[in-house]
């Protein structure tokens, strides 16, 4: 799932990877996929109980376009997961309707074949982008691992962890706490960075020891 700040909308499945790469490289709004689902819910997540009802109605229609049914299924399930994790005081009307109506639970997946699996399986956001510079030339931008010589540059670590350690993926980052909205607990992040820096195999250990020696002196 990818949230676009340019059009305040959610991209789901493989469309999320495409939209993230496009907006990062062009700094422009990605066009919403040409699917019927976005006529019922222009911002992907239903904002009203009526939009939610329309999504479910067309998801349950076996004669509706197949890819639309897959996207509707993913959106309803994703919103249900979000609603289940939120404090009740933060739920809006749509989330309350989703939680209280049993017909929205245990939906049958409409996915079929390898093509659908490629669309719905969680993936990393691409780390290589073609970036358009101010002079109009195109350059390749590659996201590298955090620089070991700057072990406490927490911003670069945050970016790297959120890209490669998304919830639902197989990568795990022991010791860093963050919630389903990807709000990260900075104290645990600092502790993680400190442990990594002091590790006997860390390239950053000489840097940390040198800085500690300067402080102690």
XYZ file of N, CA and C in Angstrom:
651
model
N 0.836 -1.190 0.000
C 0.000 0.000 0.000
C 0.877 1.249 0.000
N 0.481 2.252 -0.799
C 1.246 3.497 -0.883
C 0.285 4.679 -0.812
N 0.596 5.639 0.072
C -0.223 6.848 0.187
C 0.433 7.978 -0.582
N -0.316 8.584 -1.498
C 0.190 9.685 -2.306
C -0.199 11.013 -1.679
N 0.805 11.831 -1.350
C 0.528 13.150 -0.795
C 0.079 14.118 -1.879
N 0.288 13.741 -3.141
C -0.077 14.626 -4.240
C -1.581 14.627 -4.509
N -2.228 13.475 -4.377
C -3.666 13.427 -4.637
C -4.470 12.855 -3.468
N -3.816 12.710 -2.309
C -4.497 12.252 -1.096
C -5.254 10.957 -1.357
N -4.580 9.993 -1.937
C -5.213 8.726 -2.289
C -4.283 7.563 -1.978
N -4.877 6.388 -1.866
C -4.156 5.159 -1.574
C -4.001 4.340 -2.851
N -2.784 3.866 -3.083
C -2.545 2.906 -4.162
C -2.316 1.545 -3.516
N -2.859 0.517 -4.121
C -2.828 -0.806 -3.518
C -2.164 -1.799 -4.449
N -1.572 -2.857 -3.882
C -0.971 -3.911 -4.685
C 0.203 -3.405 -5.508
N 0.355 -3.960 -6.717
C 1.464 -3.574 -7.587
C 1.361 -2.122 -8.014
N 0.143 -1.551 -8.007
C -0.022 -0.138 -8.345
C 0.722 0.751 -7.345
N 0.867 0.272 -6.106
C 1.569 1.047 -5.086
C 3.042 1.207 -5.452
N 3.662 0.137 -5.948
C 5.063 0.216 -6.348
C 5.242 1.153 -7.536
N 4.333 1.045 -8.489
C 4.417 1.915 -9.671
C 4.254 3.379 -9.283
N 3.247 3.686 -8.443
C 2.981 5.065 -8.062
C 4.130 5.658 -7.252
N 4.699 4.857 -6.343
C 5.820 5.331 -5.526
C 7.013 5.681 -6.398
N 7.336 4.807 -7.348
C 8.474 5.067 -8.229
C 8.230 6.283 -9.104
N 7.013 6.427 -9.630
C 6.701 7.547 -10.516
C 6.763 8.876 -9.764
N 6.134 8.946 -8.601
C 6.082 10.222 -7.876
C 7.444 10.602 -7.311
N 8.210 9.610 -6.913
C 9.536 9.915 -6.393
C 10.442 10.468 -7.483
N 10.350 9.895 -8.669
C 11.262 10.282 -9.744
C 10.835 11.554 -10.447
N 9.521 11.798 -10.538
C 9.036 12.947 -11.303
C 8.579 14.099 -10.434
N 8.361 13.838 -9.144
C 7.814 14.846 -8.232
C 6.471 15.354 -8.736
N 5.719 14.497 -9.378
C 4.399 14.832 -9.895
C 3.382 13.797 -9.437
N 2.108 14.170 -9.549
C 1.031 13.291 -9.115
C 0.873 12.113 -10.059
N 0.813 10.937 -9.501
C 0.568 9.739 -10.303
C -0.920 9.637 -10.610
N -1.240 9.275 -11.832
C -2.637 9.115 -12.213
C -3.218 7.853 -11.576
N -4.461 7.971 -11.155
C -5.129 6.805 -10.592
C -5.367 5.783 -11.698
N -5.204 4.501 -11.414
C -5.449 3.465 -12.419
C -6.872 3.559 -12.982
N -7.026 3.187 -14.227
C -8.332 3.273 -14.897
C -9.217 2.107 -14.476
N -9.691 2.165 -13.243
C -10.540 1.109 -12.700
C -11.853 1.708 -12.209
N -12.908 0.910 -12.286
C -14.228 1.374 -11.850
C -14.239 1.693 -10.362
N -13.411 0.997 -9.603
C -13.410 1.157 -8.150
C -13.214 2.612 -7.738
N -12.428 3.376 -8.496
C -12.129 4.747 -8.103
C -13.261 5.714 -8.434
N -14.302 5.229 -9.123
C -15.508 6.034 -9.306
C -16.369 5.985 -8.055
N -16.322 4.870 -7.360
C -17.087 4.730 -6.124
C -16.320 5.292 -4.927
N -15.012 5.176 -4.977
C -14.162 5.663 -3.883
C -12.976 6.403 -4.493
N -13.132 7.693 -4.811
C -12.084 8.450 -5.519
C -10.734 8.470 -4.815
N -10.738 8.313 -3.479
C -9.485 8.320 -2.723
C -9.092 6.919 -2.261
N -9.674 5.913 -2.884
C -9.374 4.500 -2.623
C -10.039 4.007 -1.344
N -9.580 4.474 -0.188
C -10.262 4.101 1.039
C -11.635 4.768 1.059
N -12.687 4.016 1.324
C -14.025 4.629 1.397
C -14.092 5.631 2.547
N -14.620 6.820 2.260
C -14.681 7.872 3.273
C -16.027 7.945 3.964
N -17.024 7.265 3.412
C -18.362 7.263 4.002
C -18.895 5.835 4.007
N -19.858 5.541 4.877
C -20.480 4.213 4.850
C -21.092 3.892 3.482
N -21.580 4.907 2.776
C -22.153 4.673 1.446
C -21.079 4.193 0.469
N -19.904 4.836 0.478
C -18.815 4.390 -0.397
C -18.396 2.969 -0.053
N -18.361 2.654 1.235
C -18.010 1.296 1.666
C -19.037 0.294 1.139
N -20.304 0.642 1.241
C -21.373 -0.237 0.771
C -21.272 -0.467 -0.736
N -20.928 0.603 -1.481
C -20.789 0.474 -2.931
C -19.600 -0.415 -3.295
N -18.502 -0.268 -2.567
C -17.344 -1.126 -2.813
C -17.708 -2.596 -2.601
N -18.385 -2.860 -1.499
C -18.751 -4.248 -1.208
C -19.735 -4.784 -2.250
N -20.674 -3.961 -2.658
C -21.683 -4.381 -3.625
C -21.033 -4.835 -4.932
N -20.046 -4.063 -5.404
C -19.410 -4.414 -6.671
C -18.345 -5.505 -6.484
N -17.778 -5.599 -5.294
C -16.880 -6.723 -5.014
C -17.659 -8.037 -5.085
N -18.882 -8.043 -4.565
C -19.702 -9.255 -4.530
C -20.319 -9.585 -5.889
N -20.240 -8.661 -6.833
C -20.805 -8.887 -8.159
C -19.807 -9.675 -9.017
N -20.095 -10.921 -9.266
C -19.176 -11.767 -10.017
C -19.037 -11.349 -11.478
N -19.943 -10.477 -11.947
C -19.880 -10.004 -13.332
C -19.090 -8.697 -13.452
N -18.634 -8.159 -12.328
C -17.835 -6.932 -12.354
C -16.438 -7.250 -12.885
N -15.722 -6.244 -13.449
C -14.359 -6.491 -13.939
C -13.495 -7.137 -12.856
N -12.734 -8.142 -13.253
C -11.995 -8.948 -12.288
C -10.996 -8.126 -11.476
N -10.196 -7.290 -12.140
C -9.178 -6.511 -11.413
C -9.831 -5.550 -10.425
N -10.990 -5.003 -10.782
C -11.710 -4.135 -9.852
C -12.105 -4.903 -8.591
N -12.575 -6.113 -8.765
C -12.980 -6.918 -7.614
C -11.774 -7.202 -6.711
N -10.619 -7.454 -7.299
C -9.409 -7.713 -6.515
C -9.032 -6.472 -5.706
N -9.059 -5.298 -6.360
C -8.692 -4.057 -5.678
C -9.689 -3.740 -4.574
N -10.981 -3.928 -4.844
C -12.000 -3.678 -3.813
C -11.795 -4.597 -2.617
N -11.488 -5.839 -2.878
C -11.221 -6.800 -1.801
C -10.034 -6.345 -0.951
N -8.965 -5.921 -1.607
C -7.776 -5.477 -0.883
C -8.057 -4.221 -0.059
N -8.796 -3.277 -0.624
C -9.082 -2.021 0.084
C -9.939 -2.264 1.317
N -10.979 -3.081 1.179
C -11.850 -3.361 2.324
C -11.075 -4.074 3.424
N -10.270 -5.051 3.060
C -9.480 -5.787 4.056
C -8.451 -4.887 4.724
N -7.808 -4.029 3.927
C -6.786 -3.137 4.491
C -7.410 -2.147 5.468
N -8.560 -1.588 5.114
C -9.234 -0.654 6.017
C -9.704 -1.366 7.283
N -10.115 -2.614 7.143
C -10.525 -3.389 8.319
C -9.344 -3.588 9.271
N -8.174 -3.882 8.725
C -6.985 -4.051 9.561
C -6.642 -2.757 10.287
N -6.756 -1.637 9.579
C -6.479 -0.335 10.203
C -7.470 -0.064 11.324
N -8.755 -0.299 11.056
C -9.796 -0.025 12.050
C -9.622 -0.885 13.295
N -9.186 -2.119 13.121
C -9.008 -3.028 14.255
C -7.856 -2.606 15.158
N -6.907 -1.829 14.605
C -5.738 -1.427 15.380
C -5.916 -0.066 16.069
N -6.949 0.678 15.685
C -7.137 2.019 16.217
C -7.930 2.004 17.521
N -7.669 3.015 18.348
C -8.495 3.240 19.532
C -9.920 3.575 19.091
N -10.912 3.086 19.827
C -12.307 3.292 19.425
C -12.670 4.754 19.293
N -12.025 5.607 20.058
C -12.339 7.035 19.998
C -11.880 7.678 18.692
N -11.007 6.994 17.951
C -10.476 7.538 16.706
C -11.206 7.002 15.467
N -12.133 6.104 15.656
C -12.828 5.512 14.529
C -13.825 6.492 13.918
N -13.865 6.540 12.579
C -14.888 7.350 11.928
C -16.111 6.488 11.626
N -17.118 7.077 10.999
C -18.362 6.351 10.753
C -18.143 5.146 9.840
N -17.267 5.317 8.855
C -17.006 4.230 7.925
C -16.364 3.040 8.632
N -15.394 3.315 9.490
C -14.725 2.246 10.222
C -15.677 1.552 11.186
N -16.562 2.330 11.814
C -17.526 1.713 12.733
C -18.477 0.781 11.974
N -18.916 1.245 10.802
C -19.796 0.398 9.984
C -19.073 -0.864 9.550
N -17.796 -0.724 9.244
C -16.996 -1.867 8.808
C -16.833 -2.894 9.924
N -16.635 -2.426 11.146
C -16.421 -3.325 12.275
C -17.717 -3.962 12.774
N -18.820 -3.219 12.672
C -20.069 -3.689 13.260
C -20.879 -4.574 12.323
N -20.624 -4.497 11.026
C -21.401 -5.296 10.078
C -20.632 -6.568 9.722
N -21.143 -7.734 10.079
C -20.389 -8.988 9.851
C -20.190 -9.340 8.382
N -20.937 -8.713 7.462
C -20.789 -9.093 6.061
C -19.449 -8.639 5.484
N -18.755 -7.723 6.179
C -17.467 -7.243 5.692
C -16.302 -8.109 6.170
N -16.578 -9.100 6.974
C -15.512 -9.935 7.523
C -15.377 -11.242 6.752
N -14.184 -11.782 6.800
C -13.905 -13.086 6.160
C -14.331 -13.099 4.695
N -13.975 -12.045 3.973
C -14.313 -11.973 2.560
C -13.512 -13.010 1.777
N -14.137 -13.582 0.789
C -13.474 -14.550 -0.062
C -12.608 -13.827 -1.088
N -11.359 -14.220 -1.182
C -10.446 -13.564 -2.126
C -10.830 -13.917 -3.561
N -10.959 -12.906 -4.431
C -11.284 -13.182 -5.837
C -10.043 -13.416 -6.698
N -8.869 -13.478 -6.075
C -7.631 -13.622 -6.853
C -7.585 -14.964 -7.566
N -7.036 -14.924 -8.777
C -6.930 -16.135 -9.601
C -5.598 -16.113 -10.343
N -4.876 -17.205 -10.280
C -3.691 -17.361 -11.106
C -2.501 -16.514 -10.680
N -1.409 -16.687 -11.422
C -0.144 -16.034 -11.093
C -0.205 -14.524 -11.287
N -0.980 -14.069 -12.259
C -1.057 -12.624 -12.514
C -1.616 -11.881 -11.312
N -2.659 -12.431 -10.700
C -3.228 -11.806 -9.510
C -2.271 -11.900 -8.330
N -1.571 -13.029 -8.219
C -0.611 -13.184 -7.123
C 0.492 -12.134 -7.231
N 0.948 -11.876 -8.452
C 1.979 -10.853 -8.653
C 1.468 -9.475 -8.257
N 0.166 -9.274 -8.375
C -0.410 -7.964 -8.061
C -0.584 -7.756 -6.565
N -0.984 -8.809 -5.847
C -1.375 -8.644 -4.452
C -0.265 -8.941 -3.452
N 0.783 -9.675 -3.845
C 1.851 -10.020 -2.896
C 2.605 -8.764 -2.483
N 2.776 -8.515 -1.149
C 3.518 -7.338 -0.697
C 4.945 -7.334 -1.238
N 5.411 -6.166 -1.677
C 6.759 -6.042 -2.215
C 7.453 -4.838 -1.603
N 8.770 -4.843 -1.756
C 9.523 -3.657 -1.368
C 9.198 -2.523 -2.319
N 9.189 -1.304 -1.786
C 9.157 -0.148 -2.680
C 10.489 -0.129 -3.408
N 10.496 0.087 -4.734
C 11.755 0.045 -5.486
C 12.801 0.988 -4.908
N 14.040 0.559 -4.938
C 15.126 1.375 -4.391
C 15.919 2.082 -5.477
N 15.597 1.840 -6.737
C 16.270 2.514 -7.855
C 15.233 3.305 -8.635
N 15.477 4.582 -8.784
C 14.554 5.437 -9.508
C 15.313 6.255 -10.539
N 14.654 6.534 -11.669
C 15.194 7.520 -12.597
C 14.656 8.872 -12.159
N 15.548 9.769 -11.807
C 15.174 11.060 -11.246
C 15.429 12.174 -12.258
N 14.422 13.012 -12.494
C 14.549 14.130 -13.426
C 15.136 15.329 -12.677
N 16.313 15.784 -13.104
C 16.957 16.912 -12.457
C 16.323 18.230 -12.903
N 16.741 19.327 -12.257
C 16.190 20.638 -12.590
C 16.511 21.059 -14.020
N 17.644 20.601 -14.560
C 18.018 20.972 -15.919
C 17.369 20.073 -16.971
N 16.512 19.156 -16.510
C 15.801 18.299 -17.445
C 16.482 16.988 -17.749
N 17.717 16.822 -17.315
C 18.422 15.566 -17.565
C 17.921 14.485 -16.605
N 18.080 13.242 -17.010
C 17.606 12.104 -16.219
C 18.802 11.391 -15.586
N 18.711 11.160 -14.300
C 19.786 10.477 -13.583
C 19.200 9.317 -12.781
N 20.011 8.336 -12.497
C 19.586 7.175 -11.716
C 19.867 7.436 -10.242
N 18.823 7.324 -9.436
C 18.977 7.471 -7.987
C 18.848 6.103 -7.347
N 19.812 5.740 -6.546
C 19.812 4.446 -5.871
C 19.836 4.673 -4.366
N 18.946 4.022 -3.658
C 18.930 4.132 -2.203
C 19.947 3.153 -1.616
N 20.970 3.689 -1.002
C 22.019 2.855 -0.420
C 21.729 2.571 1.044
N 22.406 1.596 1.580
C 22.303 1.304 3.008
C 22.886 2.470 3.803
N 22.455 2.645 5.054
C 22.976 3.742 5.877
C 24.500 3.743 5.927
N 25.078 4.926 5.886
C 26.522 5.094 5.893
C 27.074 4.689 7.264
N 27.921 3.664 7.352
C 28.427 3.213 8.654
C 29.303 4.247 9.352
N 29.845 5.203 8.583
C 30.676 6.236 9.211
C 29.833 7.295 9.908
N 28.497 7.224 9.723
C 27.581 8.156 10.395
C 26.511 7.330 11.122
N 26.944 6.629 12.168
C 26.048 5.659 12.814
C 24.840 6.275 13.494
N 24.885 7.568 13.799
C 23.768 8.200 14.507
C 23.017 9.198 13.631
N 23.148 9.049 12.333
C 22.303 9.805 11.412
C 20.977 9.054 11.348
N 20.115 9.330 12.316
C 18.908 8.527 12.485
C 17.939 8.663 11.318
N 17.978 9.801 10.623
C 17.033 9.994 9.514
C 17.301 8.999 8.388
N 18.572 8.762 8.091
C 18.871 7.811 7.025
C 18.504 6.395 7.439
N 18.643 6.095 8.738
C 18.260 4.777 9.227
C 16.746 4.610 9.172
N 16.018 5.659 9.559
C 14.553 5.619 9.510
C 14.076 5.312 8.099
N 14.598 6.040 7.133
C 14.183 5.839 5.748
C 14.452 4.407 5.298
N 15.610 3.927 5.624
C 15.996 2.584 5.185
C 15.126 1.513 5.846
N 14.861 1.683 7.141
C 14.065 0.694 7.864
C 12.628 0.681 7.359
N 12.045 1.849 7.117
C 10.659 1.905 6.674
C 10.487 1.335 5.271
N 11.518 1.447 4.448
C 11.439 0.891 3.098
C 11.613 -0.624 3.131
N 12.616 -1.108 3.870
C 12.964 -2.525 3.828
C 12.340 -3.354 4.944
N 11.750 -2.704 5.926
C 11.162 -3.441 7.037
C 9.677 -3.226 7.177
N 8.979 -3.055 6.049
C 7.542 -2.817 6.112
C 6.821 -3.996 6.750
N 5.754 -3.691 7.464
C 4.953 -4.741 8.087
C 4.391 -5.655 7.007
N 4.498 -6.940 7.227
C 3.998 -7.912 6.269
C 5.084 -8.507 5.400
N 6.242 -7.868 5.355
C 7.344 -8.413 4.578
C 8.169 -9.362 5.446
N 9.065 -10.095 4.829
C 9.833 -11.098 5.550
C 10.993 -10.507 6.343
N 11.455 -9.315 5.960
C 12.558 -8.696 6.695
C 12.114 -8.327 8.106
N 12.990 -8.544 9.064
C 12.683 -8.168 10.446
C 13.808 -7.290 10.989
N 13.415 -6.335 11.807
C 14.381 -5.431 12.449
C 14.143 -5.548 13.943
N 15.010 -6.292 14.617
C 14.835 -6.546 16.039
C 15.130 -5.284 16.842
N 14.186 -4.926 17.712
C 14.451 -3.859 18.673
C 13.915 -2.501 18.310
N 13.373 -2.308 17.098
C 12.832 -1.010 16.706
C 11.310 -1.093 16.768
N 10.710 -0.174 17.514
C 9.256 -0.185 17.686
C 8.616 0.860 16.783
N 7.633 0.415 15.979
C 6.807 1.374 15.250
C 5.426 0.773 15.040
N 4.439 1.661 14.860
C 3.060 1.196 14.806
C 2.603 0.990 13.362
N 1.307 0.699 13.198
C 0.791 0.395 11.870
C 0.672 1.648 11.001
N 0.825 2.817 11.582
C 0.871 4.053 10.803
C 2.316 4.430 10.488
N 3.268 3.546 10.831
C 4.702 3.750 10.600
C 5.258 4.941 11.388
N 4.662 5.210 12.546
C 5.264 6.157 13.477
C 6.332 5.402 14.260
N 7.556 5.897 14.224
C 8.662 5.161 14.831
C 9.017 5.729 16.203
N 9.343 4.833 17.112
C 9.737 5.203 18.470
C 11.228 5.529 18.446
N 11.562 6.806 18.603
C 12.934 7.260 18.383
C 13.907 6.705 19.409
N 13.434 6.487 20.654
C 14.350 5.934 21.663
C 14.806 4.526 21.274
N 13.879 3.720 20.766
C 14.273 2.368 20.364
C 15.161 2.422 19.125
N 14.932 3.408 18.275
C 15.772 3.560 17.089
C 17.203 3.915 17.490
N 17.347 4.829 18.461
C 18.682 5.203 18.929
C 19.375 4.005 19.566
N 18.613 3.230 20.361
C 19.197 2.035 20.975
C 19.658 1.043 19.924
N 18.877 0.881 18.867
C 19.259 -0.013 17.777
C 20.543 0.473 17.117
N 20.610 1.794 16.844
C 21.790 2.360 16.189
C 23.028 2.200 17.071
N 22.860 2.381 18.376
C 23.989 2.240 19.298
C 24.490 0.801 19.333
N 23.561 -0.163 19.391
C 23.963 -1.577 19.414
C 24.673 -1.967 18.123
N 24.155 -1.475 16.998
C 24.775 -1.780 15.724
C 26.180 -1.183 15.641
N 26.315 0.036 16.147
C 27.601 0.726 16.063
C 28.660 0.059 16.933
N 28.254 -0.504 18.074
C 29.200 -1.122 18.996
C 29.430 -2.600 18.710
N 28.742 -3.116 17.713
C 28.924 -4.518 17.345
C 30.366 -4.754 16.911
N 30.909 -5.896 17.268
C 32.323 -6.165 16.989
C 32.629 -6.201 15.493
N 31.600 -6.497 14.686
C 31.833 -6.562 13.238
C 31.409 -5.288 12.528
N 31.026 -4.252 13.300
C 30.520 -3.025 12.691
C 31.667 -2.152 12.192
N 31.500 -1.613 10.978
C 32.494 -0.676 10.436
C 32.434 0.658 11.171
N 31.328 0.895 11.913
C 31.172 2.165 12.621
C 31.799 2.142 14.013
N 32.222 0.958 14.481
C 32.737 0.881 15.844
C 33.923 1.811 16.090
N 34.927 1.893 15.192
C 36.026 2.847 15.433
C 35.547 4.285 15.557
N 34.531 4.647 14.776
C 33.996 6.007 14.844
C 33.372 6.257 16.208
N 32.575 5.308 16.683
C 31.908 5.470 17.979
C 32.924 5.514 19.113
N 33.888 4.606 19.079
C 34.907 4.570 20.124
C 35.706 5.876 20.147
N 36.030 6.386 18.969
C 36.786 7.634 18.889
C 35.974 8.805 19.465
N 34.695 8.860 19.113
C 33.856 9.943 19.631
C 33.659 9.815 21.127
N 33.504 8.580 21.620
C 33.362 8.366 23.064
C 34.618 8.779 23.798
N 35.786 8.454 23.217
C 37.061 8.833 23.823
C 37.192 10.352 23.902
N 36.761 11.048 22.865
C 36.812 12.516 22.884
C 35.915 13.095 23.975
N 34.724 12.484 24.152
C 33.819 12.970 25.190
C 34.418 12.717 26.578
N 34.952 11.511 26.777
C 35.531 11.163 28.069
C 36.764 11.980 28.384
N 37.491 12.377 27.363
C 38.702 13.167 27.593
C 38.336 14.563 28.061
